[in-house]
mmCIF file of N, CA, C and O in Angstrom:
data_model
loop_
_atom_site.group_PDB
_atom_site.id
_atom_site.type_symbol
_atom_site.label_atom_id
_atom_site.label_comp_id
_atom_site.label_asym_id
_atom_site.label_seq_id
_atom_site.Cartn_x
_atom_site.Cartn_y
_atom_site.Cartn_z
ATOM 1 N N UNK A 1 0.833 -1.176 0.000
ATOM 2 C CA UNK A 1 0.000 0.000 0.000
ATOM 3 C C UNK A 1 0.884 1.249 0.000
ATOM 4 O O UNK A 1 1.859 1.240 0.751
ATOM 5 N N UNK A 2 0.688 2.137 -0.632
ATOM 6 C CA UNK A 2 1.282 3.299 -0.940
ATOM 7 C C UNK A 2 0.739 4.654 -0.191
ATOM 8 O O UNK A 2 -0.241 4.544 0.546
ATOM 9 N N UNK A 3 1.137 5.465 -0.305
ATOM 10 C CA UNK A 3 0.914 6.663 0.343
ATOM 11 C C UNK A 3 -0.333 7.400 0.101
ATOM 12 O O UNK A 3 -1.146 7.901 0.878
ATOM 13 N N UNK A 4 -0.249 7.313 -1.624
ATOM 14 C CA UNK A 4 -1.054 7.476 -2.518
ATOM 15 C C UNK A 4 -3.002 6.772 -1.919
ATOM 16 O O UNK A 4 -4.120 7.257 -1.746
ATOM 17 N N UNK A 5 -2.325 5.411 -1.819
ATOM 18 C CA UNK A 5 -3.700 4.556 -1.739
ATOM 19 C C UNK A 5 -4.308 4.856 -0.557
ATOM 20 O O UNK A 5 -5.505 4.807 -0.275
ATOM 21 N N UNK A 6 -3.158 5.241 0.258
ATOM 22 C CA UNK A 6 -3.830 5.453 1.639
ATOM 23 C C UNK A 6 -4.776 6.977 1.838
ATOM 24 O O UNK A 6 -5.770 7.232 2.519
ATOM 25 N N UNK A 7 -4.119 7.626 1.100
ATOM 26 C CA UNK A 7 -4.919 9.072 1.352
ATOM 27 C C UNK A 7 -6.279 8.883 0.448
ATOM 28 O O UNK A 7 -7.308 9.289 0.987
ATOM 29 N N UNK A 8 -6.414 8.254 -0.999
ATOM 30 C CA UNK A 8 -7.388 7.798 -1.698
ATOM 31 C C UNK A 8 -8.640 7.201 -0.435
ATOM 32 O O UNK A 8 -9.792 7.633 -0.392
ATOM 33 N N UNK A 9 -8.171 6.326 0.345
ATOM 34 C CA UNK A 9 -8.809 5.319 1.017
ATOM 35 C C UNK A 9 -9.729 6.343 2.486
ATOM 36 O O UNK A 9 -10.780 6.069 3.066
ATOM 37 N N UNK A 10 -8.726 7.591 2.685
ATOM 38 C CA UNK A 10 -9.027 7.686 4.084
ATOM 39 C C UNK A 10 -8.996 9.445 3.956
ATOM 40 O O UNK A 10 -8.559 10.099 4.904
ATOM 41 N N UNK A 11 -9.557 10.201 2.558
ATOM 42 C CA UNK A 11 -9.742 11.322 2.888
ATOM 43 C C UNK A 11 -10.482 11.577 3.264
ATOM 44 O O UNK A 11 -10.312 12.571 3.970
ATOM 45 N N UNK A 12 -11.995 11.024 3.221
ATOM 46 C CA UNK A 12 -13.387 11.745 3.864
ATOM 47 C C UNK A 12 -12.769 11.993 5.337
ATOM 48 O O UNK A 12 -12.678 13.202 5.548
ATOM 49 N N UNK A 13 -12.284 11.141 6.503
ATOM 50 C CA UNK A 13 -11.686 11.313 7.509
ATOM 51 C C UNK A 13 -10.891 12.527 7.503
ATOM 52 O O UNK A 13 -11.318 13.446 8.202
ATOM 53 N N UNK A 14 -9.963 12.687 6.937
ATOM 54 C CA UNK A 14 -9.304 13.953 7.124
ATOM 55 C C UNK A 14 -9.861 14.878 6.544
ATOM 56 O O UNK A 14 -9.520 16.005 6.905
ATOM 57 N N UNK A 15 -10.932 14.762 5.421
ATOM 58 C CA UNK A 15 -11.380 16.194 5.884
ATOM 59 C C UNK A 15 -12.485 16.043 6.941
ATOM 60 O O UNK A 15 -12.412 16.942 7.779
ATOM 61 N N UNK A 16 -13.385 15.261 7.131
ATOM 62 C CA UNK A 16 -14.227 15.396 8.391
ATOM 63 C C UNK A 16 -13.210 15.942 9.508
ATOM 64 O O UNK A 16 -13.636 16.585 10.466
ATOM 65 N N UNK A 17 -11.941 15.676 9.353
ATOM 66 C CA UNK A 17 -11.572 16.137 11.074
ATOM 67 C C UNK A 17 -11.245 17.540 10.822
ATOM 68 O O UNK A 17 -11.434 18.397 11.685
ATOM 69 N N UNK A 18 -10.709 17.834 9.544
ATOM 70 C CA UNK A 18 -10.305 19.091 9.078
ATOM 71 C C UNK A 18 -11.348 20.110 9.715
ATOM 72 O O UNK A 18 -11.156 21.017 10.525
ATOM 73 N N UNK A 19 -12.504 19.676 9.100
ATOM 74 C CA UNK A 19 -13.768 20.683 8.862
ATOM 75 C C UNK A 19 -14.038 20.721 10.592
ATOM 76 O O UNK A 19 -14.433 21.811 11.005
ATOM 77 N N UNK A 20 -13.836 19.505 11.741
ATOM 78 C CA UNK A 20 -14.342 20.133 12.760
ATOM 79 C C UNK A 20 -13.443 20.506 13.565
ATOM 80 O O UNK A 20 -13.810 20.556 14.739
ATOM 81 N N UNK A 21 -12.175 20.844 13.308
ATOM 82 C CA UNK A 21 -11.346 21.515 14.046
ATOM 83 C C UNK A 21 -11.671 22.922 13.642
ATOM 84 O O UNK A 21 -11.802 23.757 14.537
ATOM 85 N N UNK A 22 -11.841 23.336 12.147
ATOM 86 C CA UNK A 22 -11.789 24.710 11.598
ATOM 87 C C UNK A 22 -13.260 25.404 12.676
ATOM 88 O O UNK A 22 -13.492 26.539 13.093
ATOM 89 N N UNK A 23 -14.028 24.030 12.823
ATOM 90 C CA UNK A 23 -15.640 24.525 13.279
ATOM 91 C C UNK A 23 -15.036 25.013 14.860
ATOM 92 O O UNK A 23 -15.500 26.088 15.240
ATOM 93 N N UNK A 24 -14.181 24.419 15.686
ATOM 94 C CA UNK A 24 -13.988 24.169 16.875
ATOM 95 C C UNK A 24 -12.966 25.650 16.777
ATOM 96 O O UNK A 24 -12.762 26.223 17.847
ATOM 97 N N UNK A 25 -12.491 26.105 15.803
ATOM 98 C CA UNK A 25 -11.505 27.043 16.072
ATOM 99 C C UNK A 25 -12.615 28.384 15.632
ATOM 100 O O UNK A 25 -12.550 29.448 16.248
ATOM 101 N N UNK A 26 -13.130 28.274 15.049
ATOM 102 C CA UNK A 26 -14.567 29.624 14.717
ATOM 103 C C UNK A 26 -14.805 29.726 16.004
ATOM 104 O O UNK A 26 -14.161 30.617 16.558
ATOM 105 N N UNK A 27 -15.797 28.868 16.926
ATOM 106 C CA UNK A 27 -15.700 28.811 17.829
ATOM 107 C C UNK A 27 -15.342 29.725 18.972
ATOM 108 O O UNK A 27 -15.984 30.606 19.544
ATOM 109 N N UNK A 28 -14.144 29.259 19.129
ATOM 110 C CA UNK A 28 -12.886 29.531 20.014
ATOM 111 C C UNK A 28 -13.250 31.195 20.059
ATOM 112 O O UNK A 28 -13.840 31.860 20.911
ATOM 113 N N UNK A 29 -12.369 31.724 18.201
ATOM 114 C CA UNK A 29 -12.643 32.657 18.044
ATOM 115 C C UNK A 29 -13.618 33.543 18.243
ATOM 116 O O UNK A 29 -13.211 34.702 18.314
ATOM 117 N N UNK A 30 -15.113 33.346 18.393
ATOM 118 C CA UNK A 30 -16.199 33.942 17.922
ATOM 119 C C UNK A 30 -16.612 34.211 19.719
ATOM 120 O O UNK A 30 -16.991 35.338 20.039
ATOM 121 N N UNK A 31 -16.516 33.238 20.672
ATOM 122 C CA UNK A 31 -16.384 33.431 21.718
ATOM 123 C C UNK A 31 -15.462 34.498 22.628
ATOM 124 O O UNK A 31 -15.911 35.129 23.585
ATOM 125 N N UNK A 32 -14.398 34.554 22.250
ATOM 126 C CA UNK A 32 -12.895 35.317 22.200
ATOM 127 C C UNK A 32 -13.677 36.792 22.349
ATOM 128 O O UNK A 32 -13.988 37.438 23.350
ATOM 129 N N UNK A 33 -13.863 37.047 20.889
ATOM 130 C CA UNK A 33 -14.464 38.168 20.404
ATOM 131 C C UNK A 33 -15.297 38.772 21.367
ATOM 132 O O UNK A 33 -14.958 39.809 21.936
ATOM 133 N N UNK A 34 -16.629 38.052 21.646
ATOM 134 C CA UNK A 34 -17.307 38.264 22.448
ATOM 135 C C UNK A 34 -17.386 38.754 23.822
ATOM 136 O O UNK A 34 -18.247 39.580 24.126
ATOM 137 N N UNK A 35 -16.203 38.117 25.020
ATOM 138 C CA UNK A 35 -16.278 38.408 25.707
ATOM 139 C C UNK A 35 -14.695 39.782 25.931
ATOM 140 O O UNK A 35 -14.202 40.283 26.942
ATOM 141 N N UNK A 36 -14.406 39.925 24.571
ATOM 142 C CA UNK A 36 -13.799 41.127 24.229
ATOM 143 C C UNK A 36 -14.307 42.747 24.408
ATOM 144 O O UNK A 36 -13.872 43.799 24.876
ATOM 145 N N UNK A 37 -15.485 42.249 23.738
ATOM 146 C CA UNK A 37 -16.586 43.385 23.347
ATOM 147 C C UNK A 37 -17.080 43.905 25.033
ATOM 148 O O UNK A 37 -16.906 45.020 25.524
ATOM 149 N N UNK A 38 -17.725 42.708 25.672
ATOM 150 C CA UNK A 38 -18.240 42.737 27.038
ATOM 151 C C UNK A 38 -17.232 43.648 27.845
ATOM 152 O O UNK A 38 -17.499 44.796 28.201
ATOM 153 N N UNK A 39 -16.045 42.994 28.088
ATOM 154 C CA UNK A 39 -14.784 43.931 28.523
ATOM 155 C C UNK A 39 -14.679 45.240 27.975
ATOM 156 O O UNK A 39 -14.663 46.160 28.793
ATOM 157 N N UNK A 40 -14.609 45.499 26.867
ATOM 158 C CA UNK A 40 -14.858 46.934 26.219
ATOM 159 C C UNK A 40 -15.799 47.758 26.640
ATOM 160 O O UNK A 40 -15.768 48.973 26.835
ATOM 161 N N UNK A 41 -16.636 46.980 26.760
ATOM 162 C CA UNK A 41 -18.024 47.803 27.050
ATOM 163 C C UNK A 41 -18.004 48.420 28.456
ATOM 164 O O UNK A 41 -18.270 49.594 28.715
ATOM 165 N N UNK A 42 -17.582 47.277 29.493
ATOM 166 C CA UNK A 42 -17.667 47.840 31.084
ATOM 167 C C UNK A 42 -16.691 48.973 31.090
ATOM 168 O O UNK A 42 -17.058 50.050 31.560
ATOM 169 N N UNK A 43 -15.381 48.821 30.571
ATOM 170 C CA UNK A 43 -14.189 49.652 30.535
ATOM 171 C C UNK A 43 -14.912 51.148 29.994
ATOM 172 O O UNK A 43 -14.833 52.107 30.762
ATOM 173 N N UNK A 44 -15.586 51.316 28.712
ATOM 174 C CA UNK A 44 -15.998 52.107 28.268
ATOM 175 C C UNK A 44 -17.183 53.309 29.805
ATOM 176 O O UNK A 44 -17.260 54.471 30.203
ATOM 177 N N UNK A 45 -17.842 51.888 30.081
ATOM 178 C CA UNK A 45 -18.549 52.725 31.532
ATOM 179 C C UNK A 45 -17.620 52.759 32.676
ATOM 180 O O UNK A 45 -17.914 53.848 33.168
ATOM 181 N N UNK A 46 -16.892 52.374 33.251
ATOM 182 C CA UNK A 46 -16.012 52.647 33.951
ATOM 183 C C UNK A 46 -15.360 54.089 33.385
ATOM 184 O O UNK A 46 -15.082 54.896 34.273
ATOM 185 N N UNK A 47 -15.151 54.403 32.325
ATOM 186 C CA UNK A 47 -14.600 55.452 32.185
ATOM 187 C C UNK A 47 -15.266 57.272 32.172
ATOM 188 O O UNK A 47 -14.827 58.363 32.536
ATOM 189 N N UNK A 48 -16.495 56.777 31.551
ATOM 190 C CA UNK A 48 -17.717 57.923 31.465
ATOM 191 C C UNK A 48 -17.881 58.316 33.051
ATOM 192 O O UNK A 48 -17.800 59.481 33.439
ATOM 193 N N UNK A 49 -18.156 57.043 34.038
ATOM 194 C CA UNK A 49 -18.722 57.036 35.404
ATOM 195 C C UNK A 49 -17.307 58.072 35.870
ATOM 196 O O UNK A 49 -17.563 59.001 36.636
ATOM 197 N N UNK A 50 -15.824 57.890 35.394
ATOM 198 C CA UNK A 50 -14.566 58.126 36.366
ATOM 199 C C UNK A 50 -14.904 59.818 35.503
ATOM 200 O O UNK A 50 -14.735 60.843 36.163
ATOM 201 N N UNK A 51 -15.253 59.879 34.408
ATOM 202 C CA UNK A 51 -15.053 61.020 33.792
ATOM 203 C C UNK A 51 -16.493 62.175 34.567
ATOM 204 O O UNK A 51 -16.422 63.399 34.457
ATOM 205 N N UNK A 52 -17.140 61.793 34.965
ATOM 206 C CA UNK A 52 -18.674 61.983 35.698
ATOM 207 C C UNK A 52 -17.931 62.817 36.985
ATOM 208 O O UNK A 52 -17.747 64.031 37.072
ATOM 209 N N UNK A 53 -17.558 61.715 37.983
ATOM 210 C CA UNK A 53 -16.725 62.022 38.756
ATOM 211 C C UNK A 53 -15.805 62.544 38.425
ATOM 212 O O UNK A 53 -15.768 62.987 39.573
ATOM 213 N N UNK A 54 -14.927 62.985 37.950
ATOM 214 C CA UNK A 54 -13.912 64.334 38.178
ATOM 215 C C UNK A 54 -14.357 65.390 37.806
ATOM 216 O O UNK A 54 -13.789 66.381 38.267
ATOM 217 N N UNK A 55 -15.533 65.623 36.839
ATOM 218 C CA UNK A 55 -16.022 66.612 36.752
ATOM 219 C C UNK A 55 -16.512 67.352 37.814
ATOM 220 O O UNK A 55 -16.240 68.514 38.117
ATOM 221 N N UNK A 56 -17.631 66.182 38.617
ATOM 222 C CA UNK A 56 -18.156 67.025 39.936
ATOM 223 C C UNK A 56 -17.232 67.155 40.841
ATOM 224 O O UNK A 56 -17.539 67.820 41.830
ATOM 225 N N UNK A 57 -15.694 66.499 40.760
ATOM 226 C CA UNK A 57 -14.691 67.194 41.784
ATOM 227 C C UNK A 57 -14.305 68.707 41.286
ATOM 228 O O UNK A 57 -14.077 69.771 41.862
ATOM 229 N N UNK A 58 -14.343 68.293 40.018
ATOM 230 C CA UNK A 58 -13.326 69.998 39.335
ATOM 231 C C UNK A 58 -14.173 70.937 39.617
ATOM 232 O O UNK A 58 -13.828 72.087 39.344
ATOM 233 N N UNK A 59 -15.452 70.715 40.213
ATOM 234 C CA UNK A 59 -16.623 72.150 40.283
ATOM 235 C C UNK A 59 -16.481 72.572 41.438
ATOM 236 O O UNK A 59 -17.186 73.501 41.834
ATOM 237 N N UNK A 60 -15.595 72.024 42.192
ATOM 238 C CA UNK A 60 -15.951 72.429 43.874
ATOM 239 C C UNK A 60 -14.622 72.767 44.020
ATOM 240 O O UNK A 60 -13.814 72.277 43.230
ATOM 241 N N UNK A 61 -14.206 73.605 44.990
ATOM 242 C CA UNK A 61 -13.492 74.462 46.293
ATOM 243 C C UNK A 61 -12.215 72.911 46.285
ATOM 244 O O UNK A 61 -12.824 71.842 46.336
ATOM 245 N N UNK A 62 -11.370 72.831 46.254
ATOM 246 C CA UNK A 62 -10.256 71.931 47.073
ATOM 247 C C UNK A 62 -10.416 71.464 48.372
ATOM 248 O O UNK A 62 -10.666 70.293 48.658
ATOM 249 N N UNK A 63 -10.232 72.635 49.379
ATOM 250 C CA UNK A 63 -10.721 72.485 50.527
ATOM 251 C C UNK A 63 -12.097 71.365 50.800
ATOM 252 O O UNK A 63 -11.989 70.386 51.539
ATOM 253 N N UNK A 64 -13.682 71.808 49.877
ATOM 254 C CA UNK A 64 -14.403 71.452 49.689
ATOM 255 C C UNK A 64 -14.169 69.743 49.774
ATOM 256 O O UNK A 64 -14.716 69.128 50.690
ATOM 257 N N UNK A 65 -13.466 69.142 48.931
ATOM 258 C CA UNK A 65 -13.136 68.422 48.116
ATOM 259 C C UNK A 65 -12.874 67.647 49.526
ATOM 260 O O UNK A 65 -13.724 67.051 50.187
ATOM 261 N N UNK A 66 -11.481 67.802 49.828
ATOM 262 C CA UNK A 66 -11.032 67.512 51.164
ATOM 263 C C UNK A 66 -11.587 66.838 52.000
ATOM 264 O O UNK A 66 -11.342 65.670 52.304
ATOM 265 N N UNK A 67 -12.906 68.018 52.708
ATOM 266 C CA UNK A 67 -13.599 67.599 53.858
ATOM 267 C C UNK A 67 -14.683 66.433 53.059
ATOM 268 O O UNK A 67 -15.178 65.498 53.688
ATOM 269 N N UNK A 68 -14.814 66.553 52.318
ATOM 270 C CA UNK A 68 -16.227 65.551 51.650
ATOM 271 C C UNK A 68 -15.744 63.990 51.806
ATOM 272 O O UNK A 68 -16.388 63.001 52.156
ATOM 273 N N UNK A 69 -13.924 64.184 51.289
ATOM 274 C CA UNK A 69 -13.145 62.768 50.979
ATOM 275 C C UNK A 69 -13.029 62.676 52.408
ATOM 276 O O UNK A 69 -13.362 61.504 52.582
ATOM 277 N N UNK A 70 -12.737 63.213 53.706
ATOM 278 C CA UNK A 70 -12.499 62.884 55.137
ATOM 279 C C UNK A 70 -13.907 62.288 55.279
ATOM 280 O O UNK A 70 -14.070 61.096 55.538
ATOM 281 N N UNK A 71 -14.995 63.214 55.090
ATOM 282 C CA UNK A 71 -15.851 62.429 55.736
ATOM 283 C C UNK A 71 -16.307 60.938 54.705
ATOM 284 O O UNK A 71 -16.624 60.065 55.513
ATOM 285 N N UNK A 72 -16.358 60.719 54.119
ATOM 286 C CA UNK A 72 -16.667 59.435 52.801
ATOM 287 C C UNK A 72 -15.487 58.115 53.517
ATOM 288 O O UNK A 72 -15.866 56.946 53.590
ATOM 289 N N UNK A 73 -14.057 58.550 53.997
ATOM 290 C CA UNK A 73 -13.057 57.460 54.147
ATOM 291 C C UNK A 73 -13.879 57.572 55.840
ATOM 292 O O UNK A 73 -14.317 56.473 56.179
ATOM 293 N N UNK A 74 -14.049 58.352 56.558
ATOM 294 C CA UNK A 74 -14.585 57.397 57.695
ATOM 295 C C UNK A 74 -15.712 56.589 58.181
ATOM 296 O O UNK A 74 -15.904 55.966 59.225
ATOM 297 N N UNK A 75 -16.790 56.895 56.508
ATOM 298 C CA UNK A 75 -17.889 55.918 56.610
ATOM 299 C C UNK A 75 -17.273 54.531 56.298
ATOM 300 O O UNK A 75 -17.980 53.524 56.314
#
């Protein structure tokens, strides 16, 4: 038997495995992606919320600022 005969004999197999690794790696990928986006997204509100907050610090007195953060760290 030859190399030849053997791949003749036994391609449906290799590509069946072909096709479900490529399926298993979409997958992978498409999942990946996904919880990419999710991460993006919180980061994106995490940042508006931090940008929210410094605004209402930049409107007030320093001093102001100060006593608000003393009293907030001893709750």
């Amino acid at each position: 038997m030859s190399a030849a005969s053997l791949l003749v004999q036994f391609w449906p197999y290799l590509f069946a495995a072909g096709a479900a690794l490529t399926a298993l790696w979409k997958a992978y990928a498409m999942g990946k992606a996904t919880n990419q986006a999710k991460h993006d997204a919180a980061d994106a509100a995490a940042r508006t919320e931090g940008r929210k907050i410094d605004d209402a610090v930049a409107g007030r007195a320093p001093d102001d600022n100060r006593g608000r953060l003393g009293t907030w760290s001893r709750s």
